[in-house]
Coordinates of C-alpha atoms and ligand atoms in Angstrom, one line a residue:
X23 CA 51.8 156.7 -40.2
X24 CA 53.2 159.3 -38.0
X25 CA 54.0 158.3 -34.3
X26 CA 53.5 160.8 -31.7
X27 CA 54.6 160.8 -28.4
X28 CA 52.8 158.6 -26.2
X29 CA 50.3 160.3 -23.4
X30 CA 52.6 159.1 -20.3
X31 CA 55.5 160.7 -22.0
X32 CA 54.0 164.2 -22.3
X33 CA 54.6 165.4 -18.2
X34 CA 58.3 164.9 -18.5
X35 CA 58.4 166.8 -22.2
X36 CA 56.5 169.4 -20.2
X37 CA 59.2 169.8 -17.8
X38 CA 61.9 170.4 -20.7
X39 CA 60.3 173.5 -21.8
X40 CA 59.3 174.9 -18.2
X41 CA 60.5 178.6 -18.0
X42 CA 61.9 178.6 -21.2
X43 CA 60.6 181.0 -24.2
X44 CA 57.4 180.1 -25.6
X45 CA 59.0 179.9 -29.0
X46 CA 61.1 176.9 -28.0
X47 CA 57.9 175.0 -27.2
X48 CA 56.3 176.0 -30.1
X49 CA 59.2 175.0 -32.4
X50 CA 58.7 171.4 -31.0
X51 CA 55.4 171.7 -31.6
X52 CA 55.6 172.1 -35.1
X53 CA 58.2 169.8 -35.5
X54 CA 56.5 167.1 -33.8
X55 CA 52.6 167.5 -34.7
X56 CA 52.7 169.2 -38.0
X57 CA 50.5 169.1 -40.5
X58 CA 48.4 167.6 -37.5
X59 CA 48.6 171.1 -35.3
X60 CA 46.1 173.5 -34.8
X61 CA 45.9 176.6 -32.9
X62 CA 42.6 177.0 -31.2
X63 CA 42.4 181.0 -31.1
X64 CA 40.4 182.9 -28.4
X65 CA 39.2 185.5 -30.0
X66 CA 38.2 187.5 -26.5
X67 CA 41.8 187.1 -25.0
X68 CA 45.1 188.3 -25.5
X69 CA 47.1 185.7 -25.0
X70 CA 45.7 183.7 -27.8
X71 CA 46.8 186.5 -29.9
X72 CA 50.4 186.4 -28.4
X73 CA 50.6 182.7 -29.3
X74 CA 49.5 183.0 -33.0
X75 CA 51.7 185.7 -33.6
X76 CA 55.0 183.5 -32.3
X77 CA 53.2 180.5 -33.8
X78 CA 52.7 182.3 -37.5
X79 CA 56.2 184.0 -37.4
X80 CA 57.5 180.3 -37.2
X81 CA 55.0 178.4 -39.6
X82 CA 52.3 180.6 -41.6
X83 CA 51.2 177.1 -42.6
X84 CA 49.5 175.7 -39.3
X85 CA 45.7 176.1 -39.1
X86 CA 44.2 178.6 -37.0
X87 CA 40.5 178.0 -35.8
X88 CA 38.1 179.5 -33.5
X89 CA 34.7 178.3 -32.4
X90 CA 31.5 180.2 -33.8
X91 CA 28.8 180.0 -31.8
X92 CA 26.9 182.1 -33.6
X93 CA 26.8 184.4 -30.8
X94 CA 29.7 186.4 -30.8
X95 CA 30.0 190.2 -30.2
X96 CA 29.6 192.0 -33.7
X97 CA 33.4 193.2 -32.4
X98 CA 34.7 190.0 -32.3
X99 CA 33.5 189.2 -35.8
X100 CA 34.7 192.6 -37.2
X101 CA 38.2 191.5 -35.3
X102 CA 38.4 188.3 -37.2
X103 CA 39.2 190.4 -40.1
X104 CA 41.8 192.6 -38.6
X105 CA 43.5 189.2 -37.6
X106 CA 43.5 188.1 -41.6
X107 CA 44.9 191.2 -42.7
X108 CA 47.7 191.4 -40.2
X109 CA 48.7 188.0 -40.5
X110 CA 47.4 186.5 -44.2
X111 CA 45.7 183.8 -42.3
X112 CA 41.9 183.6 -42.3
X113 CA 40.9 181.6 -38.9
X114 CA 38.6 178.6 -39.9
X115 CA 35.4 178.6 -37.7
X116 CA 34.1 175.6 -36.1
X117 CA 30.3 175.4 -35.8
X118 CA 27.6 173.2 -34.6
X119 CA 25.3 172.3 -37.2
X120 CA 22.1 173.0 -34.7
X121 CA 21.1 176.4 -35.7
X122 CA 19.9 178.7 -33.0
X123 CA 16.2 178.4 -34.0
X124 CA 16.6 174.5 -33.6
X125 CA 18.4 175.1 -30.5
X126 CA 15.3 177.2 -29.2
X127 CA 12.7 174.6 -30.7
X128 CA 14.1 171.4 -28.8
X129 CA 15.7 172.7 -25.7
X130 CA 13.5 176.2 -25.3
X131 CA 14.3 180.0 -25.9
X132 CA 17.5 181.3 -24.5
X133 CA 19.2 178.0 -23.4
X134 CA 21.9 180.0 -21.8
X135 CA 19.5 181.8 -19.3
X136 CA 18.8 178.4 -17.7
X137 CA 21.7 175.7 -18.6
X138 CA 24.7 177.1 -19.7
X139 CA 26.5 174.2 -19.6
X140 CA 24.2 172.4 -22.0
X141 CA 24.2 175.1 -24.0
X142 CA 28.2 175.4 -24.2
X143 CA 28.2 171.4 -25.2
X144 CA 26.4 171.9 -27.8
X145 CA 27.6 175.3 -29.4
X146 CA 31.3 174.7 -28.4
X147 CA 32.7 171.5 -26.8
X148 CA 30.6 169.0 -29.3
X149 CA 31.8 170.9 -32.6
X150 CA 35.1 171.4 -31.3
X151 CA 35.6 167.7 -30.5
X152 CA 34.5 167.0 -34.0
X153 CA 36.8 168.8 -35.6
X154 CA 39.7 167.8 -33.4
X155 CA 39.2 164.2 -34.3
X156 CA 41.9 165.0 -37.4
X157 CA 44.6 166.2 -35.2
X158 CA 47.2 164.8 -33.2
X159 CA 47.8 168.4 -31.0
X160 CA 45.9 171.6 -30.3
X161 CA 47.6 174.5 -29.1
X162 CA 45.5 177.0 -26.7
X163 CA 46.2 180.3 -24.7
X164 CA 45.4 179.3 -21.1
X165 CA 47.7 180.2 -18.2
X166 CA 47.9 179.1 -14.5
X167 CA 46.6 182.5 -13.3
X168 CA 43.5 182.8 -15.2
X169 CA 41.3 180.9 -12.6
X170 CA 41.6 178.3 -10.0
X171 CA 40.7 175.4 -12.3
X172 CA 43.5 176.5 -14.6
X173 CA 46.6 176.8 -11.9
X174 CA 47.5 173.0 -12.8
X175 CA 47.7 173.4 -16.3
X176 CA 50.8 172.1 -17.7
X177 CA 52.6 173.2 -21.0
X178 CA 52.0 169.9 -22.6
X179 CA 49.3 167.4 -21.6
X180 CA 47.2 164.8 -22.7
X181 CA 43.9 165.8 -23.6
X182 CA 41.4 162.6 -22.5
X183 CA 38.3 163.6 -24.0
X184 CA 39.6 164.5 -27.4
X185 CA 42.4 161.8 -27.4
X186 CA 45.2 164.2 -28.7
X187 CA 47.7 166.4 -27.2
X188 CA 47.0 169.8 -25.6
X189 CA 49.8 172.0 -26.0
X190 CA 49.6 175.4 -23.5
X191 CA 52.4 177.6 -24.5
X192 CA 51.7 180.4 -22.1
X193 CA 50.8 178.3 -19.1
X194 CA 53.5 180.0 -17.0
X195 CA 53.0 183.3 -18.3
X196 CA 51.1 186.3 -16.1
X197 CA 48.6 188.9 -17.5
X198 CA 51.5 191.2 -17.2
X199 CA 53.8 189.2 -19.5
X200 CA 51.3 189.1 -22.2
X201 CA 50.6 192.4 -22.5
X202 CA 54.2 193.4 -22.4
X203 CA 54.3 191.2 -25.3
X204 CA 51.1 192.7 -27.1
X205 CA 52.7 196.2 -26.6
X206 CA 56.4 195.2 -27.9
X207 CA 55.2 193.4 -30.7
X208 CA 51.9 195.4 -31.9
X209 CA 49.8 192.7 -31.7
X210 CA 46.0 193.5 -32.3
X211 CA 44.0 192.6 -29.5
X212 CA 40.1 192.5 -29.9
X213 CA 38.8 196.2 -29.2
X214 CA 36.1 194.8 -26.2
X215 CA 39.6 194.6 -24.2
X216 CA 40.3 198.3 -23.9
X217 CA 36.3 198.7 -23.0
X218 CA 35.9 196.9 -19.5
X219 CA 35.9 193.4 -20.7
X220 CA 38.7 191.1 -19.4
X221 CA 37.8 188.0 -21.2
X222 CA 35.4 187.9 -24.2
X223 CA 32.9 184.9 -25.2
X224 CA 29.2 185.3 -26.4
X225 CA 27.5 188.0 -25.8
X226 CA 24.9 186.8 -23.7
X227 CA 27.1 185.4 -21.3
X228 CA 30.0 188.1 -20.7
X229 CA 30.0 191.4 -19.0
X230 CA 32.5 194.1 -18.6
X231 CA 34.3 193.9 -15.2
X232 CA 34.7 195.8 -12.2
X233 CA 38.3 197.0 -11.2
X234 CA 39.8 194.4 -9.0
X235 CA 37.7 191.6 -9.8
X236 CA 38.6 188.4 -11.5
X237 CA 39.3 188.2 -15.0
X238 CA 36.7 185.6 -15.4
X239 CA 34.2 187.1 -13.4
X240 CA 32.2 188.8 -16.6
X241 CA 31.9 184.9 -17.9
X242 CA 28.5 183.2 -16.9
X243 CA 27.5 186.1 -14.3
X244 CA 25.1 184.7 -11.9
X245 CA 26.2 181.2 -12.4
X246 CA 29.0 178.9 -10.8
X247 CA 30.0 178.3 -13.8
X248 CA 33.7 179.3 -14.8
X249 CA 34.5 177.3 -18.0
X250 CA 33.0 176.4 -21.3
X251 CA 33.8 173.0 -21.3
X252 CA 36.6 172.9 -23.6
X253 CA 39.5 173.0 -20.8
X254 CA 38.2 170.8 -18.5
X255 CA 39.9 167.5 -17.7
X256 CA 38.2 164.8 -15.9
X257 CA 40.4 165.8 -12.6
X258 CA 38.5 169.3 -12.5
X259 CA 35.3 168.2 -14.1
X260 CA 33.0 170.0 -11.2
X261 CA 34.5 173.1 -11.9
X262 CA 30.9 174.2 -13.7
X263 CA 27.8 174.4 -11.6
X264 CA 24.3 175.4 -12.2
X265 CA 23.0 178.9 -11.0
X266 CA 24.8 180.3 -8.0
Ligands
LIG305 FE1 25.7 179.5 -24.8 FE2 26.8 181.2 -23.3 FE3 28.3 179.0 -23.7 FE4 28.1 180.8 -26.0 S1 29.3 180.9 -23.9 S2 27.8 178.5 -25.9 S3 25.7 181.8 -25.2 S4 26.2 178.8 -22.3

C-alpha cells in the first residue's frame, strides 16, 4: 500500500514551495500522489483553468473532475466542450443521485432561496466527499486574495473532513497573476467571466458584480454565505450563515 505524507508533515512541506512556481508543487504532487490525485476544476473561475493548463502539461493522465449540480449555466456546460477540445481530457462530472425533482419533493421548491447551505451540502459537498474517498489528494484553484475565509490558505493542507491532502497551488497568487498567465498562455476561460461575472457557480445563486465589488459578491447575494462548503475547514466553519 502506498504511504502518503502524514497530515502533520504537510505544513512543513508547504513551506518548501512558498514563493516557488506552481509547477514545482504540482510536480511534487504528481510524484507523491498519482494515481490517487485529482484536480477538482472550478469551471467558473480562471484559476482552475490555469492549474489545469500547468497540470495537464506535466501529466495528462491526472483526472479532472467538476461538480455538476444540475443548475450550472448553459455557458458553463458549453465550456466543458471547449475544455475537452483544448486539452483532450473530458472532465468527470460528480453528481448527487438526488434529482432536482426529488429535492423539491423532500425539501420544497427552490431550496437555494431558503436554505442555500443545505442545498450546497446536498448537491455539492456530499457527492464530492463520496468521490474523494478513492483519492489521497485533491487539487483546487483557491487563493488567499479571493475572500477573508481563504486568507489563511496553505499550499498543502490536510482536509480533515475528507481525510486526504488538499493542494492549492495558486494560494499565493493574485487575481492579476492569474489573468497574466491566461493571456500569456492562451488559456480558455468561461465566457461569462467577460460578461460581468467574477465567480460563477449555479444559475440561481450567481449574479454579475458591479465595479469595485468583491469578486465573490455575486455568489449567494442577499445571504451571509460566502462558501459552498467545499473549502470550509473546521477552523473557519462559521464562514456561512443564513440570509442577511
Ligand atoms: Fe444550491 Fe445555489 Fe449551492 Fe448550487 S450554489 S448547490 S443552487 S445553494
